[in-house]
XYZ file of C-alpha atoms in Angstrom:
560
model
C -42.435 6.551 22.070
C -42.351 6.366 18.333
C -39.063 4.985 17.258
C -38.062 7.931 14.573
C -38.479 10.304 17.459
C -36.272 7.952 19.832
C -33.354 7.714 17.749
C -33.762 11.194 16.761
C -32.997 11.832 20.839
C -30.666 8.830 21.170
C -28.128 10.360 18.531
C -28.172 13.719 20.041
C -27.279 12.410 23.362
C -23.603 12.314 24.366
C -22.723 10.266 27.311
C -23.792 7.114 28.368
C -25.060 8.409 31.584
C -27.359 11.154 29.285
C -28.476 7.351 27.432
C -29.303 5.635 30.763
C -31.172 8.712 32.172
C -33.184 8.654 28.767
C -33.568 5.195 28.910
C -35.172 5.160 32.471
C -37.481 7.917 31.516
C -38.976 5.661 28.932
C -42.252 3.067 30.445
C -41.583 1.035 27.468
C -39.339 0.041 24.202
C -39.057 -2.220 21.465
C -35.925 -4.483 21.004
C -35.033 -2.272 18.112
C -35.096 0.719 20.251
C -32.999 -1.224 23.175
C -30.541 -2.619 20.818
C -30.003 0.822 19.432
C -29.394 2.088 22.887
C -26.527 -0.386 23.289
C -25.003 0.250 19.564
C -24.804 4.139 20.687
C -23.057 3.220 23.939
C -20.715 1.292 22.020
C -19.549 4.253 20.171
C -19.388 6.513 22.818
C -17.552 3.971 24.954
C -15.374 2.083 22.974
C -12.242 3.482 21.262
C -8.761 1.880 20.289
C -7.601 0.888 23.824
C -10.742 -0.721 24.542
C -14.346 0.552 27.151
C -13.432 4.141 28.737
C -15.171 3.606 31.591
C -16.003 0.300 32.133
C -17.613 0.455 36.122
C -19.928 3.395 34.507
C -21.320 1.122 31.892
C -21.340 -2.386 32.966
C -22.347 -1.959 36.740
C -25.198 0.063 35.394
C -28.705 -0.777 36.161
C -30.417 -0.003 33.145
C -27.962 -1.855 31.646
C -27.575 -5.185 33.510
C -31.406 -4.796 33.059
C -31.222 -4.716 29.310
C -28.868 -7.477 29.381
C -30.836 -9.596 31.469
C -33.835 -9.214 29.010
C -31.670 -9.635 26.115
C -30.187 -12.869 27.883
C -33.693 -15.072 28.822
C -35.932 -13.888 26.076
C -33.629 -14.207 22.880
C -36.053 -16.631 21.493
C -38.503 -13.517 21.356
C -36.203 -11.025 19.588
C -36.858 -9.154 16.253
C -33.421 -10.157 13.845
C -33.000 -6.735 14.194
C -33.084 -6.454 17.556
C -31.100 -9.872 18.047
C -28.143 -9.008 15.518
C -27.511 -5.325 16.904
C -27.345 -6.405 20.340
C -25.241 -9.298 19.939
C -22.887 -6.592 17.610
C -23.205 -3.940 20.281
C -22.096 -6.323 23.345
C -19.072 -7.346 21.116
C -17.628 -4.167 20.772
C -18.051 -3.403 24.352
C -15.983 -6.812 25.685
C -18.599 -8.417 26.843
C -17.164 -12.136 27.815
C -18.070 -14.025 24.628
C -18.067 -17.273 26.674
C -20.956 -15.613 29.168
C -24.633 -17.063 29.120
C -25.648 -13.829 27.801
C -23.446 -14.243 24.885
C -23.291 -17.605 24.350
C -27.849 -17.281 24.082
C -27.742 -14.325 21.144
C -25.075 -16.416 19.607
C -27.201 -19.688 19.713
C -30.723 -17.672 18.263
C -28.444 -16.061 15.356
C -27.377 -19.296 14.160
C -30.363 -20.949 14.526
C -32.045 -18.539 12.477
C -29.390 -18.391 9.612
C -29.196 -22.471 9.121
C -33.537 -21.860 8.955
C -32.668 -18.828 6.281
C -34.931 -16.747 8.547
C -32.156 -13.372 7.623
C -32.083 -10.613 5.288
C -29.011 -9.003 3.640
C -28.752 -6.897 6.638
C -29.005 -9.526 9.232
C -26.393 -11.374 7.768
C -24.029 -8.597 7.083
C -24.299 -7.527 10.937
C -24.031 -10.988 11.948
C -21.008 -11.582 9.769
C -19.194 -8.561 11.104
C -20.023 -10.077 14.574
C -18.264 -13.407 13.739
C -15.456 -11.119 12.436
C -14.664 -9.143 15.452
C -15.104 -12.381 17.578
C -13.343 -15.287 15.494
C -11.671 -13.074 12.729
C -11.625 -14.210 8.715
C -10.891 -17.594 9.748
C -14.680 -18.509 11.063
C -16.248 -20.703 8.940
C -19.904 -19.370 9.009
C -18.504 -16.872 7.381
C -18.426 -18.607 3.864
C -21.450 -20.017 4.527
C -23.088 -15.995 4.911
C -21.365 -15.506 2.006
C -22.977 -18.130 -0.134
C -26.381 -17.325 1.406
C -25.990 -13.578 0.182
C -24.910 -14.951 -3.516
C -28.347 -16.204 -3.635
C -30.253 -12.697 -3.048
C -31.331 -10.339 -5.971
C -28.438 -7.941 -5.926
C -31.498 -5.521 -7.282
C -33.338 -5.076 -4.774
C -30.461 -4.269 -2.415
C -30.402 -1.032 -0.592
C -27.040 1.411 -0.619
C -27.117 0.151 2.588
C -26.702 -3.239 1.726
C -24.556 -3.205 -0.775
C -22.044 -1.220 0.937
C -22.803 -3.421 3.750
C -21.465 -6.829 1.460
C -18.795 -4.842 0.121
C -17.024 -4.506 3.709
C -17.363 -8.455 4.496
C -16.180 -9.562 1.308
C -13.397 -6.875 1.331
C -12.046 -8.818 5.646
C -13.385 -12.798 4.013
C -11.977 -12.259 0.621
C -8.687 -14.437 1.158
C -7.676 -15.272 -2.779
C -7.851 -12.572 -6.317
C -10.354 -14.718 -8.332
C -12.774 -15.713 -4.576
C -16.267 -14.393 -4.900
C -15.437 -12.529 -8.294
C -19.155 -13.468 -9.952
C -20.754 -11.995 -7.184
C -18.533 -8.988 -7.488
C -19.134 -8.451 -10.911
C -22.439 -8.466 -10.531
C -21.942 -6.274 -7.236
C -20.272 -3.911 -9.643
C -22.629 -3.242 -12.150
C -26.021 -2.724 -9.845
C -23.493 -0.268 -8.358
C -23.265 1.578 -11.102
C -26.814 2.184 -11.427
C -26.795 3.937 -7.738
C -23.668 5.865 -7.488
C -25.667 8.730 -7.652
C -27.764 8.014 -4.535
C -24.623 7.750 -2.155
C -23.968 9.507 0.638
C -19.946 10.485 1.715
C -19.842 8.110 3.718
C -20.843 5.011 1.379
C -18.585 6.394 -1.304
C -15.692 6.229 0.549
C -16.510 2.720 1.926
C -17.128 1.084 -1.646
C -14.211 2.523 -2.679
C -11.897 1.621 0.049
C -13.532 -2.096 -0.730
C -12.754 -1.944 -4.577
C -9.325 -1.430 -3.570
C -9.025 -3.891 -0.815
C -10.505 -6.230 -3.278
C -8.152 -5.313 -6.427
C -11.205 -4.494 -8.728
C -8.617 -2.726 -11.635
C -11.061 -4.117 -14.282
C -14.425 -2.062 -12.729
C -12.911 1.168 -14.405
C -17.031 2.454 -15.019
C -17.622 2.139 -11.259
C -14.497 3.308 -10.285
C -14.832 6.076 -12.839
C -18.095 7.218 -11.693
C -17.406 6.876 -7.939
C -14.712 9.061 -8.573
C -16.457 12.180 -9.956
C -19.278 11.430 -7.637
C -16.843 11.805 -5.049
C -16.206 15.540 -5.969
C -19.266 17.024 -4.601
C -18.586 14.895 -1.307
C -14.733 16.881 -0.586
C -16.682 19.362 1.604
C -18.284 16.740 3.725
C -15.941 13.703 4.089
C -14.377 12.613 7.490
C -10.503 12.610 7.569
C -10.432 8.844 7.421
C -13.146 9.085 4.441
C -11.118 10.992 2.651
C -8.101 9.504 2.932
C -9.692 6.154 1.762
C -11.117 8.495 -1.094
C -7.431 9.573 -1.925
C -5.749 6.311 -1.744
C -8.027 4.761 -4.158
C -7.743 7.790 -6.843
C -3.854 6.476 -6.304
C -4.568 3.143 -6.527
C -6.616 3.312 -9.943
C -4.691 6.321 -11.403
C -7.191 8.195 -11.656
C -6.940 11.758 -12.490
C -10.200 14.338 -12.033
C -9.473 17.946 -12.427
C -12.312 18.936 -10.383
C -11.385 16.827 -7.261
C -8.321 18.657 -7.067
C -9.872 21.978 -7.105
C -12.612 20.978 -4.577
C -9.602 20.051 -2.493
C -7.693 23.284 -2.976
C -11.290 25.019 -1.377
C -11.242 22.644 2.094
C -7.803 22.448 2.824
C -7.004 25.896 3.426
C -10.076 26.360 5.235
C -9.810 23.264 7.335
C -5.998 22.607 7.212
C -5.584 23.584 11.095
C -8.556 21.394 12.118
C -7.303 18.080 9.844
C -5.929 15.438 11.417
C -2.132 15.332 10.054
C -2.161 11.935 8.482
C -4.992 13.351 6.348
C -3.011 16.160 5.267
C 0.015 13.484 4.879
C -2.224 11.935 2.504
C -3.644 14.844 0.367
C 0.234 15.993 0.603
C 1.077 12.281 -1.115
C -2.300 12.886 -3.611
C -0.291 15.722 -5.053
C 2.828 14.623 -4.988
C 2.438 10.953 -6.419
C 0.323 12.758 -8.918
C 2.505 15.721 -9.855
C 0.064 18.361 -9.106
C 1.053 21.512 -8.002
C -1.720 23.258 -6.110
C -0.406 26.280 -4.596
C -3.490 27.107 -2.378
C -2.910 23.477 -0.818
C 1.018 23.439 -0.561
C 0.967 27.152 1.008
C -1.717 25.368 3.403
C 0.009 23.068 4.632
C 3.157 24.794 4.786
C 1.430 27.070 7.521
C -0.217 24.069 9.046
C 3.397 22.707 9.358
C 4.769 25.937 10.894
C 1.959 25.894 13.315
C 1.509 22.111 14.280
C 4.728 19.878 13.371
C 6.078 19.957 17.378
C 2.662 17.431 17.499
C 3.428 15.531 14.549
C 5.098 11.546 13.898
C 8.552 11.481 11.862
C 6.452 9.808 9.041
C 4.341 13.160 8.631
C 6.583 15.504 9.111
C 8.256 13.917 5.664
C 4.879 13.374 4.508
C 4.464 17.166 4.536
C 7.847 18.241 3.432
C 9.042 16.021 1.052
C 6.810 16.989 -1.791
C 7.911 20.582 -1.923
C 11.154 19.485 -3.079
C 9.944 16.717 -5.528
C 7.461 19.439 -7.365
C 10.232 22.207 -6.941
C 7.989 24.353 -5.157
C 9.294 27.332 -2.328
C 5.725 28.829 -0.244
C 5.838 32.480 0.617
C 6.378 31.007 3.781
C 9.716 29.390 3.012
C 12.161 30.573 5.572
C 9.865 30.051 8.895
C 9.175 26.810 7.267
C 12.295 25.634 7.102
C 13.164 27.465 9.824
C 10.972 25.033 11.736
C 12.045 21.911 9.857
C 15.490 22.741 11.521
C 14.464 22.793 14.873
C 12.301 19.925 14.551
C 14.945 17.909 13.064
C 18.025 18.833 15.883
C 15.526 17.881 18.528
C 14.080 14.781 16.967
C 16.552 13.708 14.584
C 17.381 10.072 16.149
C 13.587 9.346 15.872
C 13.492 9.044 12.178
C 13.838 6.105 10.504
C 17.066 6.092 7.919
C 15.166 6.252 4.777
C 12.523 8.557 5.710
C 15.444 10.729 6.756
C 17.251 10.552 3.677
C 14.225 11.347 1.629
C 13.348 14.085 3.675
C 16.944 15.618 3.499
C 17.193 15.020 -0.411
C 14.129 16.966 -1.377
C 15.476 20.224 0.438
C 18.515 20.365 -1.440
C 16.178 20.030 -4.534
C 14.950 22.996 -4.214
C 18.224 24.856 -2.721
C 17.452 24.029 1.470
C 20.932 22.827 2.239
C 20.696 20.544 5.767
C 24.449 21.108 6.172
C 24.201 21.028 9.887
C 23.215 17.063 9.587
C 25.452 15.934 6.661
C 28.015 14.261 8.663
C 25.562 12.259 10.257
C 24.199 11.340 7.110
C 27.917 10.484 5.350
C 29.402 8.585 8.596
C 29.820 5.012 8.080
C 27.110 4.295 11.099
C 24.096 6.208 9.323
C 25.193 4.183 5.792
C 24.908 0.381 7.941
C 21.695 1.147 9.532
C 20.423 2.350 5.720
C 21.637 -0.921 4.505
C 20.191 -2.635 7.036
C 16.459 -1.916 6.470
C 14.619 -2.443 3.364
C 15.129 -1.399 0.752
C 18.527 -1.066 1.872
C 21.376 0.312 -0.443
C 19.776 0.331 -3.509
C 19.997 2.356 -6.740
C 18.026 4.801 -5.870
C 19.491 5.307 -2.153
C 22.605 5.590 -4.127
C 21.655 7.872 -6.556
C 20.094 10.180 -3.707
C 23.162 9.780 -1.679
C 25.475 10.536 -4.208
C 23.347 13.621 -5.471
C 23.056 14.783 -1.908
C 26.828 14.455 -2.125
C 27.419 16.397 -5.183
C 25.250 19.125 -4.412
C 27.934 19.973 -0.786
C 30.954 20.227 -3.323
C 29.317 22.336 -5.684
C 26.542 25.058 -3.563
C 28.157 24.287 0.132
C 32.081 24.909 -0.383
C 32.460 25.643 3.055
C 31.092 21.936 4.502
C 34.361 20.658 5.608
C 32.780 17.407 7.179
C 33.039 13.864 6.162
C 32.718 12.753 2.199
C 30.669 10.019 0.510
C 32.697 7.214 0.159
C 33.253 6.079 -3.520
C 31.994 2.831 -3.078
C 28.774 4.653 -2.099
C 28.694 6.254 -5.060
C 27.150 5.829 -8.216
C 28.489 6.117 -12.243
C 25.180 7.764 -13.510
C 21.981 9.480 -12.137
C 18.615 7.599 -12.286
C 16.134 9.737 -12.901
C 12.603 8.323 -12.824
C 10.968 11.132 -13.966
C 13.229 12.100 -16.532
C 13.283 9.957 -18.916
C 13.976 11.215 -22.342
C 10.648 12.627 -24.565
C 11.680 10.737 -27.640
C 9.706 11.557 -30.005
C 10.786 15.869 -29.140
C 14.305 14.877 -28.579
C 14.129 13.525 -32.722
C 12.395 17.085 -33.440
C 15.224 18.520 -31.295
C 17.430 16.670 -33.457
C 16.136 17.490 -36.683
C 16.230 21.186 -36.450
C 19.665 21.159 -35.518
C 20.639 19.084 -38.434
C 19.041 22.187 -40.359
C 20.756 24.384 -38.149
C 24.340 22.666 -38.289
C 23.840 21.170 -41.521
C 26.116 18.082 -40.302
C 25.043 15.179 -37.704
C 28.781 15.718 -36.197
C 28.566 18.767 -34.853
C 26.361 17.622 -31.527
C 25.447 14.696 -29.568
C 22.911 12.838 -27.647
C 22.155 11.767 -24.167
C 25.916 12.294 -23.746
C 27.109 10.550 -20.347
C 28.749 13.366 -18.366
C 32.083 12.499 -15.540
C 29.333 14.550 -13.135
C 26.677 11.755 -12.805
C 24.105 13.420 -15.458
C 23.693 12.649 -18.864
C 23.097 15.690 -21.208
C 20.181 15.645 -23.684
C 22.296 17.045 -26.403
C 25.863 18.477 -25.837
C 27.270 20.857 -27.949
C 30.823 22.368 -28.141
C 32.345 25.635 -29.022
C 36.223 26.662 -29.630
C 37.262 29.889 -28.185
C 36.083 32.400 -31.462
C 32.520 30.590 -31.077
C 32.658 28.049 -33.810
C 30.982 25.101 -33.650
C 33.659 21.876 -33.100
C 32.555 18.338 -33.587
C 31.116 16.666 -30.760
C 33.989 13.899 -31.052
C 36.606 16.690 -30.293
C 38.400 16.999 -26.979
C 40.906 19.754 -27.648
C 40.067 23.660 -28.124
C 37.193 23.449 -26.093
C 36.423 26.588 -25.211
C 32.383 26.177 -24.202
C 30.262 23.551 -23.912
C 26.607 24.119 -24.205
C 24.171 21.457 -22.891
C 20.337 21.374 -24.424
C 18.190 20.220 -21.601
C 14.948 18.882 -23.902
C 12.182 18.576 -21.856
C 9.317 16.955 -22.205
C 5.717 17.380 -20.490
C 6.909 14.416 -17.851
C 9.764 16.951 -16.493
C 7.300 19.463 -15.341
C 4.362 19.213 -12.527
C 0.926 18.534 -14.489
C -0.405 21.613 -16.228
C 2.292 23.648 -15.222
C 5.337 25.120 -16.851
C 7.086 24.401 -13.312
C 10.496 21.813 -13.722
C 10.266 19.571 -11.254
C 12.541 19.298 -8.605
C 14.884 16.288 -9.998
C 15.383 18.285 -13.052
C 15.907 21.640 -11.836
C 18.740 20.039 -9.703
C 20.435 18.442 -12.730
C 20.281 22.294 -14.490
C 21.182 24.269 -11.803
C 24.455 21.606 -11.092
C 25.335 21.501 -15.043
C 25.899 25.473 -14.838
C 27.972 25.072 -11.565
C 29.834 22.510 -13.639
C 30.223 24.921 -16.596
C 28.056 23.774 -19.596
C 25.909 26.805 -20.691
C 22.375 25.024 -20.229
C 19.588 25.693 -22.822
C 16.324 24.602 -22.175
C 14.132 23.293 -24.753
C 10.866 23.005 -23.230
C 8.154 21.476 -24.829
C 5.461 24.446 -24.639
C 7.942 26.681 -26.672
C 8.382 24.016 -29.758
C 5.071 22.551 -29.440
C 2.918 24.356 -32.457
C 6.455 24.893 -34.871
C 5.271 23.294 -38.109
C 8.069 22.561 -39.541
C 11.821 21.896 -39.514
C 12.618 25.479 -40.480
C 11.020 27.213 -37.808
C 12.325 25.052 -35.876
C 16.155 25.554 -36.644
C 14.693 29.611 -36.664
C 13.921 28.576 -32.837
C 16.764 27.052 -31.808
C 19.398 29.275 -33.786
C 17.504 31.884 -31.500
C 18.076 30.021 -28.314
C 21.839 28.682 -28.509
C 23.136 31.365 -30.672
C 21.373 34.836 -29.340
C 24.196 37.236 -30.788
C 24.831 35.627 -34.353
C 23.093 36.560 -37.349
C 19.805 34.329 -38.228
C 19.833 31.235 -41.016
C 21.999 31.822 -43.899
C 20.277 29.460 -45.902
């Protein structure tokens, strides 16, 4: 039989009993053909616990045959033939210290040390030394050196993505192998074009793996190369296709809307940790993509019963960071609730606390598991694990804290102990936009004509600090910010800058929406100043025109 036409039959085939009935049928194959037969076995068979059905394989007689022809006539092998099998008996446990084994192993390093192997032979015989001696095998380094010598140029996809893997498990220090990378990097280039889903995501799984920051061309082009691949990536591709858009920091417009076509199509059908990791995509990059967060909120509705603690915060947790309620809010949280009363001792402390702090960001209060939360057992076991109390865990706590007095009055359970508790919010996010907080500034010198009638990033007895604070005596005049008597109203300018909102959106996110929505309940008048309505004003006139507008509605415009 013509070998095209054999593996065309081989891959369709879906047992190993369908490949042994084929096999049989067959008066004669090449070593290529027989070494193929055992590869596709091997993926049938083999999963993460090990061979399926062991008896059903290796008690077969077209297989002891193969083996036994494999075994005493090694010496007459293609490489091809040679380096699959040996690969293919690997992954399905066959005794490494058997005669069988020991033979293929014998030819293969015969013919290295006599440079008798291509790139491909000594890619599949260094992933054979891998899964049988790990990193630590010291033909390994030897391969390696061998490949260094090749012309990179004549390399196949195939090969190259091939070298990639090896040196991604052999690599063991930053600077090891980096000449051979570079030049690995640049012939890459010239192909990106010609690679299939599958490669993509393998090269750039490998550029991370291998810290390649500085290849920002490859990475660059592998990334928009990878937006025509969304529809047709595996779960696992993709994922490694996500984490290395977080890895570089790369942004691409495009990806994201190729992934806002398959995930509500396919969001059922992914795997969860895929969704977990489209879900951190978003999230890490402060995109708000409706189609995909509505998605997944149904997918969550639908599936969570089946899902680890990990996703189930995976999936959540962003809604609350972006400040984002799906039409399907209630059942979703409706759901949350019942997963979290029958599961709640499974989560770890941390992930819990997360999880719990990004509902009350966007107004889901988990009153029901508060106490657990504030009881002096819950706060060990968070100092306990990494990265124990820190400022941050603080900060969330005490936020998570502040948010019962003020929007749950009727939680009567335990407090937050003040030594829990921090002096001031840090908010990652929200960091001051300088350089509009000075326009800010400016205008209202027009407006107020003296620099003591407000102040800046004014720290608050409530945690926050206010952008600019201004205060009011009880007819509505304007007191200096230094006075503490005859304060009638205080209002509180929230200035905020592009990095408060989710990318290309005029949507707070949920950190900042918080520290708002608690400054009314603590009774500043807030006045947003964000920076899409100050943007294009040219000067320091329109803006005082602007702001005179915003703080003071009901009073007359500029007298000057």
């Amino acid at each position: 039989m013509d070998e095209q036409v054999f593996f065309r039959k081989l891959n369709r085939l879906c047992t190993s009993k369908e490949i042994f009935d084929f096999l049989s049928s067959l008066e004669i194959m090449s070593d290529t053909m027989a070494s193929g037969a055992l590869q596709r076995i091997s993926e049938l068979e083999v999963d993460d616990n090990g061979l399926k059905n062991p008896g059903g394989v290796l008690e077969n007689e077209v297989f002891r045959a193969l083996c036994f022809q494999f075994e005493f006539e090694s010496s007459k092998l293609s490489n091809t033939g040679l380096l699959n099998a040996l690969q293919a008996l690997i992954k399905l446990r066959i005794d490494p210290q058997s005669t069988l084994m020991a033979n293929l192993l014998s030819e293969a390093e015969e013919r290295f040390g006599k440079g008798q192997l291509t790139v491909t032979n000594l890619c599949t015989f260094g992933e054979s030394l891998l899964q049988l001696e790990g990193p630590s095998c010291a033909i390994l380094e030897q391969i390696v050196n061998h490949i260094q010598k090749k012309d990179i140029e004549k390399w196949s996809p195939r090969e190259m993505v091939m070298v990639y893997k090896m040196l991604q498990v052999t690599v063991r220090e930053r600077e090891q192998y980096q000449d051979l990378l570079n030049r690995m990097n640049s012939v890459t280039l010239t192909i990106v074009s010609q690679l299939s889903p599958k490669f993509t995501s393998i090269i750039l799984n490998s550029l991370v793996g291998l810290h390649q920051t500085q290849a920002v061309p490859l990475v660059t082009a592998l990334c928009k190369h990878s937006v025509k691949h969304v529809p047709y990536f595996t779960g696992d591709e993709l994922v490694n296709v996500l984490e290395a858009f977080l890895y570089f920091g790369h942004h691409e417009q495009m990806f994201t809307e190729a992934l806002e076509t398959r995930v509500p199509k396919s969001v059922f059908t992914m795997h969860p940790q895929t969704v977990s990791k489209v879900m951190q995509y978003c999230c890490r990059k402060m995109i708000l993509s409706k189609p995909i967060f509505d998605a997944v909120a149904e997918g969550f509705i639908s599936d969570a019963d089946r899902f680890t603690t990990d996703q189930i915060a995976e999936y959540i947790i962003p809604f609350g960071i972006l400040n984002y309620l799906p039409p399907s809010a209630s059942s979703l949280f409706r759901k949350l609730e019942t997963v979290l009363h029958t599961r709640f001792s499974q989560f770890q402390p941390h992930t819990l606390l997360n999880l719990l702090y990004s509902c009350v960001l966007i107004q889901r209060y988990p009153v029901n598991f508060l106490p657990k939360i504030f009881s002096p057992y819950f706060l060990q076991q968070l100092q306990a694990q990494p990265p124990g109390l820190d400022r941050i865990v603080t900060c969330q706590l005490t936020q998570l804290f502040l948010t019962v007095t003020l929007e749950c009055p009727f939680y009567e359970g335990p407090k937050l102990l003040p030594k829990y508790q921090v002096k001031a919010f840090l908010m990652p996010h929200s960091s001051l936009d300088v350089h509009l907080l000075k326009r800010v500034k400016t205008g209202l010198l027009y407006l107020l004509k003296k620099r003591i009638y407000f102040a800046s990033e004014v720290s608050t007895p409530y945690f926050y600090t206010v952008d600019i604070e201004i205060k009011l005596d009880e007819e509505g005049f304007v007191l200096p910010a230094a006075q503490c008597e005859e304060v009638h109203r205080r209002i509180a300018l929230c200035v905020d800058g592009q990095h408060r909102f989710c990318v290309n959106s005029h949507n707070l996110l949920g950190e900042e929406a918080i520290k708002q929505r608690h400054l009314q309940l603590l009774g500043y008048e807030v006045v947003q100043i964000p920076f899409f309505e100050i943007e294009r004003l040219q000067n320091c006139r329109k803006m005082a025109e602007y702001l005179h507008k915003k703080i003071f509605p009901h009073t007359y415009g500029l007298s000057c």
